[in-house]
mmCIF file with all atom_site columns, C-alpha atoms in Angstrom:
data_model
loop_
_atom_site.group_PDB
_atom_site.id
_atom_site.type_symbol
_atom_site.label_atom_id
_atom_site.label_alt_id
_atom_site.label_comp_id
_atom_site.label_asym_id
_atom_site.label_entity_id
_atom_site.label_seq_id
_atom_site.pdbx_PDB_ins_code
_atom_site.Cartn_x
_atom_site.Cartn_y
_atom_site.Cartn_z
_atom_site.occupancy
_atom_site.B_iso_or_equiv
_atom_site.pdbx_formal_charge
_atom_site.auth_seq_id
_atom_site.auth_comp_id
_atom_site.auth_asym_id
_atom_site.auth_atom_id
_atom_site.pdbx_PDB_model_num
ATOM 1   C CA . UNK A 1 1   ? 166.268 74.435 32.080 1.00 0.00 ? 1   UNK A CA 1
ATOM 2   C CA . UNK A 1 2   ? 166.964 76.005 35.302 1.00 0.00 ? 2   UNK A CA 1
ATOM 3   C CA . UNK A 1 3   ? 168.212 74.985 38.797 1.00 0.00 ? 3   UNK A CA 1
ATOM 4   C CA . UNK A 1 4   ? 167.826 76.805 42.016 1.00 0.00 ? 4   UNK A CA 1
ATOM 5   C CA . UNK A 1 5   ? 168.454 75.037 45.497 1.00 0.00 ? 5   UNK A CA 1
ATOM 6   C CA . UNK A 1 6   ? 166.582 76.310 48.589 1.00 0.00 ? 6   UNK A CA 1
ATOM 7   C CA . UNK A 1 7   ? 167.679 75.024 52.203 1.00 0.00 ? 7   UNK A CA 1
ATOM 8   C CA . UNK A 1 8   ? 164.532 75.363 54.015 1.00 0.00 ? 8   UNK A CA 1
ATOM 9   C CA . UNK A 1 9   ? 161.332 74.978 53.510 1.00 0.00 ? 9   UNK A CA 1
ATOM 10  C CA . UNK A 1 10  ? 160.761 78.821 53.859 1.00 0.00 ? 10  UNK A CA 1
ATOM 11  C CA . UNK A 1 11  ? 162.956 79.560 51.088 1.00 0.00 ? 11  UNK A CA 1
ATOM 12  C CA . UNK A 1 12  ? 161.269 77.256 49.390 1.00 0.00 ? 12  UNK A CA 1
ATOM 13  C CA . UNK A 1 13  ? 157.842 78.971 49.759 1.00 0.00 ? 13  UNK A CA 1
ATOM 14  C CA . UNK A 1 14  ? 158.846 82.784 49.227 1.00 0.00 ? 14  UNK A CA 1
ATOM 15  C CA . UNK A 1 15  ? 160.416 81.501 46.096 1.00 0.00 ? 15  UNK A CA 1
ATOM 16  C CA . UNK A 1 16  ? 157.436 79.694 44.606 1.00 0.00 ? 16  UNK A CA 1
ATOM 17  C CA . UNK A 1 17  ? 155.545 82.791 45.540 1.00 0.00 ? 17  UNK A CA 1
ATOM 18  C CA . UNK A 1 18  ? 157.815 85.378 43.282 1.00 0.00 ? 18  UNK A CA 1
ATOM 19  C CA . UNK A 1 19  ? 157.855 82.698 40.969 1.00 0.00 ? 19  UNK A CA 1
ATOM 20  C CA . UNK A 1 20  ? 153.628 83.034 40.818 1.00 0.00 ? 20  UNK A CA 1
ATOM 21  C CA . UNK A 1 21  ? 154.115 86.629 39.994 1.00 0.00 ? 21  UNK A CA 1
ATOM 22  C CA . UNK A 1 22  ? 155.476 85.414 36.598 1.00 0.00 ? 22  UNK A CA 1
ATOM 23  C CA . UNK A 1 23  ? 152.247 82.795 36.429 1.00 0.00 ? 23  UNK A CA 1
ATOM 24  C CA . UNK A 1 24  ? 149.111 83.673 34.073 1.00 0.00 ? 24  UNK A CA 1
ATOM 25  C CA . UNK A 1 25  ? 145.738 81.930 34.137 1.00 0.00 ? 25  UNK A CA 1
ATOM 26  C CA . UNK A 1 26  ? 145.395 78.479 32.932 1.00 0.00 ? 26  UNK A CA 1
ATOM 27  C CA . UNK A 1 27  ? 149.267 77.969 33.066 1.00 0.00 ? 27  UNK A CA 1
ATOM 28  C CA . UNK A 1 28  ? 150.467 74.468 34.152 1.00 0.00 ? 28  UNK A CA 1
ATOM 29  C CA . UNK A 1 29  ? 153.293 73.857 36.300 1.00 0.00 ? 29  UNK A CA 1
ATOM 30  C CA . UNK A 1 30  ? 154.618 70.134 36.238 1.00 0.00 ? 30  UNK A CA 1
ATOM 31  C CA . UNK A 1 31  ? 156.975 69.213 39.250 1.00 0.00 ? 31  UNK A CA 1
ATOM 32  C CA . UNK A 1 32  ? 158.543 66.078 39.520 1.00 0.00 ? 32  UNK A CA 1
ATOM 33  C CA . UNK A 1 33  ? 161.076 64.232 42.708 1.00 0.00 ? 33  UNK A CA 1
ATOM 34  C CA . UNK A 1 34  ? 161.169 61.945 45.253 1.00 0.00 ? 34  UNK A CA 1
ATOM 35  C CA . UNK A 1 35  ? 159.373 62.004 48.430 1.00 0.00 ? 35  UNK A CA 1
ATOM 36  C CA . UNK A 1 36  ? 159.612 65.177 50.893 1.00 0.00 ? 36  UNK A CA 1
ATOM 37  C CA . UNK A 1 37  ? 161.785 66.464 48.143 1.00 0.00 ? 37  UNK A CA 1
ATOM 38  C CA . UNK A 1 38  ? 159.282 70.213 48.573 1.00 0.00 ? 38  UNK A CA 1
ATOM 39  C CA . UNK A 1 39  ? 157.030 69.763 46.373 1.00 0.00 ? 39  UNK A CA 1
ATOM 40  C CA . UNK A 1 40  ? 154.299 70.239 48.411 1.00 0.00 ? 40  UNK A CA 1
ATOM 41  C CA . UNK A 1 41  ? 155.957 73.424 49.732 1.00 0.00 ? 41  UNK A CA 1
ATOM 42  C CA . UNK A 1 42  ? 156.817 74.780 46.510 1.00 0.00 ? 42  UNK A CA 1
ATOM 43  C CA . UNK A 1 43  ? 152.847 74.232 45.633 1.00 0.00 ? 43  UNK A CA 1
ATOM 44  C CA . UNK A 1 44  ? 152.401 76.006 48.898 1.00 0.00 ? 44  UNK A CA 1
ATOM 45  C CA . UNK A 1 45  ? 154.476 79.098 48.088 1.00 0.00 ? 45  UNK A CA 1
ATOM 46  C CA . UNK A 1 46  ? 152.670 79.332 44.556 1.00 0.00 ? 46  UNK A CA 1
ATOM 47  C CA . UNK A 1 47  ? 149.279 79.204 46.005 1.00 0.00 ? 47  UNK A CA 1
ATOM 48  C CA . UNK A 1 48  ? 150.067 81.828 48.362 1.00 0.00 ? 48  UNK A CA 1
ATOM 49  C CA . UNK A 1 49  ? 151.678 84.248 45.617 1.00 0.00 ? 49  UNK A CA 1
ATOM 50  C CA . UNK A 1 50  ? 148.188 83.207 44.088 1.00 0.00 ? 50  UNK A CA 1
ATOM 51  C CA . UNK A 1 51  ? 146.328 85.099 46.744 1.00 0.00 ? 51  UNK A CA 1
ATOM 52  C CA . UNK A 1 52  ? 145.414 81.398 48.291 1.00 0.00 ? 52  UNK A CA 1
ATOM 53  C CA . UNK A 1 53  ? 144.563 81.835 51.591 1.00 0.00 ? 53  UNK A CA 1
ATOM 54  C CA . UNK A 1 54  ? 143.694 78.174 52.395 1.00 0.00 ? 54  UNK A CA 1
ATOM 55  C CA . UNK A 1 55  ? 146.010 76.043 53.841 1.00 0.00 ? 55  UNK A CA 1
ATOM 56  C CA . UNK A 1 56  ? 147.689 73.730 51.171 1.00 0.00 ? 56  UNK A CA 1
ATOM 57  C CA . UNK A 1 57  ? 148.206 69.668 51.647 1.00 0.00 ? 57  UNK A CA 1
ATOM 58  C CA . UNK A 1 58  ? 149.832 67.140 49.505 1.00 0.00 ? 58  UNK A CA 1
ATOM 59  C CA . UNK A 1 59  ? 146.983 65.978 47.382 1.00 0.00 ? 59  UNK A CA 1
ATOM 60  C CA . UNK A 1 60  ? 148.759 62.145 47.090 1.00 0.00 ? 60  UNK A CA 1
ATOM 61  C CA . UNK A 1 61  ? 145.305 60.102 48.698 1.00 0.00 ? 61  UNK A CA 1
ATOM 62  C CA . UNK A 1 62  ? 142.339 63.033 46.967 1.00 0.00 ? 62  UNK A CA 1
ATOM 63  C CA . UNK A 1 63  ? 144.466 63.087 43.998 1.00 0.00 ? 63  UNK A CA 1
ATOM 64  C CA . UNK A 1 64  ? 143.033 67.178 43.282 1.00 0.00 ? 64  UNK A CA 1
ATOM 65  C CA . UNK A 1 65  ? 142.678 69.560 45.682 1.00 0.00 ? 65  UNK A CA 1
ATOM 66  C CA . UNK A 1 66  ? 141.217 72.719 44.623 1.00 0.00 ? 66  UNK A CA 1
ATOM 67  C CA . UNK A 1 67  ? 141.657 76.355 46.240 1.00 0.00 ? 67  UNK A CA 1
ATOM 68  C CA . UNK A 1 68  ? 140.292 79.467 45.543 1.00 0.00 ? 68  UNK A CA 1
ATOM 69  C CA . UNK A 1 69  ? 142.230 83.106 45.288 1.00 0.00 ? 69  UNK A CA 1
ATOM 70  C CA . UNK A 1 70  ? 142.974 85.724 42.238 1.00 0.00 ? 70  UNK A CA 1
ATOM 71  C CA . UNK A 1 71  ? 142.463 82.386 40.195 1.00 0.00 ? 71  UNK A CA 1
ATOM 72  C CA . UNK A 1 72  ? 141.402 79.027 40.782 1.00 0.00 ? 72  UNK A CA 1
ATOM 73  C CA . UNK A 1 73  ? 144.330 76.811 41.912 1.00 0.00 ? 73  UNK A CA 1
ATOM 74  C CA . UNK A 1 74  ? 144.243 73.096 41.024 1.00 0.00 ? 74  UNK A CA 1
ATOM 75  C CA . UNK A 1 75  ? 146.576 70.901 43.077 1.00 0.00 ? 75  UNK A CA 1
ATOM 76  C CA . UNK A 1 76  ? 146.800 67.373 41.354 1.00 0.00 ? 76  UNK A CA 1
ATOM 77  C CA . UNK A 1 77  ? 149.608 64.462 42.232 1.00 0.00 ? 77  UNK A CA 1
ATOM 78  C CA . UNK A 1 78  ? 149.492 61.628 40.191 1.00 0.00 ? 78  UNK A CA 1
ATOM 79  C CA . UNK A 1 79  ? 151.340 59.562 42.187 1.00 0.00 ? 79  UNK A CA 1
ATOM 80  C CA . UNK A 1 80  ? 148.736 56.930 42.730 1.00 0.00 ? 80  UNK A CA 1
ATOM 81  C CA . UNK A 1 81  ? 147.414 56.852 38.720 1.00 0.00 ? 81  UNK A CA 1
ATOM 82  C CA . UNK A 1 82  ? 148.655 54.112 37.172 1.00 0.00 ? 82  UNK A CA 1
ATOM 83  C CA . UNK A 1 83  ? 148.079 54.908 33.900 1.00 0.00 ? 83  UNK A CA 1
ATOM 84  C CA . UNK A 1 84  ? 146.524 57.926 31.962 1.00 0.00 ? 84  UNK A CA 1
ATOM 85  C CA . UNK A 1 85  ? 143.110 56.105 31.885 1.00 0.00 ? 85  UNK A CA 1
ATOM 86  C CA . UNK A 1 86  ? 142.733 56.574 35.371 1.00 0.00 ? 86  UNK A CA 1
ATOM 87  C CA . UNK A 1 87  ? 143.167 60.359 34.827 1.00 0.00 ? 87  UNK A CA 1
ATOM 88  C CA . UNK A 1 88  ? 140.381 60.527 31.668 1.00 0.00 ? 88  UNK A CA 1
ATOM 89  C CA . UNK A 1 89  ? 138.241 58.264 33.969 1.00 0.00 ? 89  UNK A CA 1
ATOM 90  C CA . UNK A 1 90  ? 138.636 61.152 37.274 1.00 0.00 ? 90  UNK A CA 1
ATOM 91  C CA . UNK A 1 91  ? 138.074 63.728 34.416 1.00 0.00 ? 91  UNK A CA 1
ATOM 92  C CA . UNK A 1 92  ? 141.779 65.132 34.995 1.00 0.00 ? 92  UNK A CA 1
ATOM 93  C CA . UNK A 1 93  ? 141.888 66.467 31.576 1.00 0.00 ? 93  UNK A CA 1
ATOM 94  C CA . UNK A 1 94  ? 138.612 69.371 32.127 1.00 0.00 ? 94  UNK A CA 1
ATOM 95  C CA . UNK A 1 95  ? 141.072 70.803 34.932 1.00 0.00 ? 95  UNK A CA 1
ATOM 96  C CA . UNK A 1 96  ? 143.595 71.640 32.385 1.00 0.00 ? 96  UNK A CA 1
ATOM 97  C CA . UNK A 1 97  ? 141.150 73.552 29.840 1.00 0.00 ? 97  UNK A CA 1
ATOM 98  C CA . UNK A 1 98  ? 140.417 76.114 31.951 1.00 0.00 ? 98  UNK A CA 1
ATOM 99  C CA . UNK A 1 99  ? 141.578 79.596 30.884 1.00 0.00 ? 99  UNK A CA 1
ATOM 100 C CA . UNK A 1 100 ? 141.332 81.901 33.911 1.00 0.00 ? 100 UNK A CA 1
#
């Protein structure tokens, strides 16, 4: 595992987006930490590397967002499931069988 620390929320964004040159269809990215801890920005960055042209929000209260750009983008927070029954039961699971 490795750590990088960005100061801003720029940095945070320009290095999601390099980080989505390294990204190929259907790959999952799992990010995890506490409130306004950049998550959203990092999903931000990744979108935009992505060719997302949309403007990203925290998905916390739709649960997915989806965006459009070289590849379908799938923003999910689970935040509010309480268990992974309320995942099967939103039909969570078909967004993570796609293959580009």
């Amino acid at each position: 595992m490795y750590t990088i620390q960005t100061y801003s929320p720029q940095e945070t964004i320009a290095l999601a987006e390099r980080f989505a040159s390294y990204l190929n269809p259907g790959t999952v990215i799992a990010l995890s930490g506490e409130l306004g801890a950049g998550k959203t920005m990092f999903a931000k960055g990744v979108a935009k590397g992505l060719g997302v042209n949309e403007h990203i929000t925290s998905p916390t209260f739709t649960i997915i967002n989806e965006y459009y750009g070289q590849v379908p983008f799938y923003h999910m927070d689970a935040y509010r499931l309480s268990d992974e029954s309320e995942a099967l039961d939103i039909g969570m699971e078909d967004y993570f069988s796609y293959s580009g």
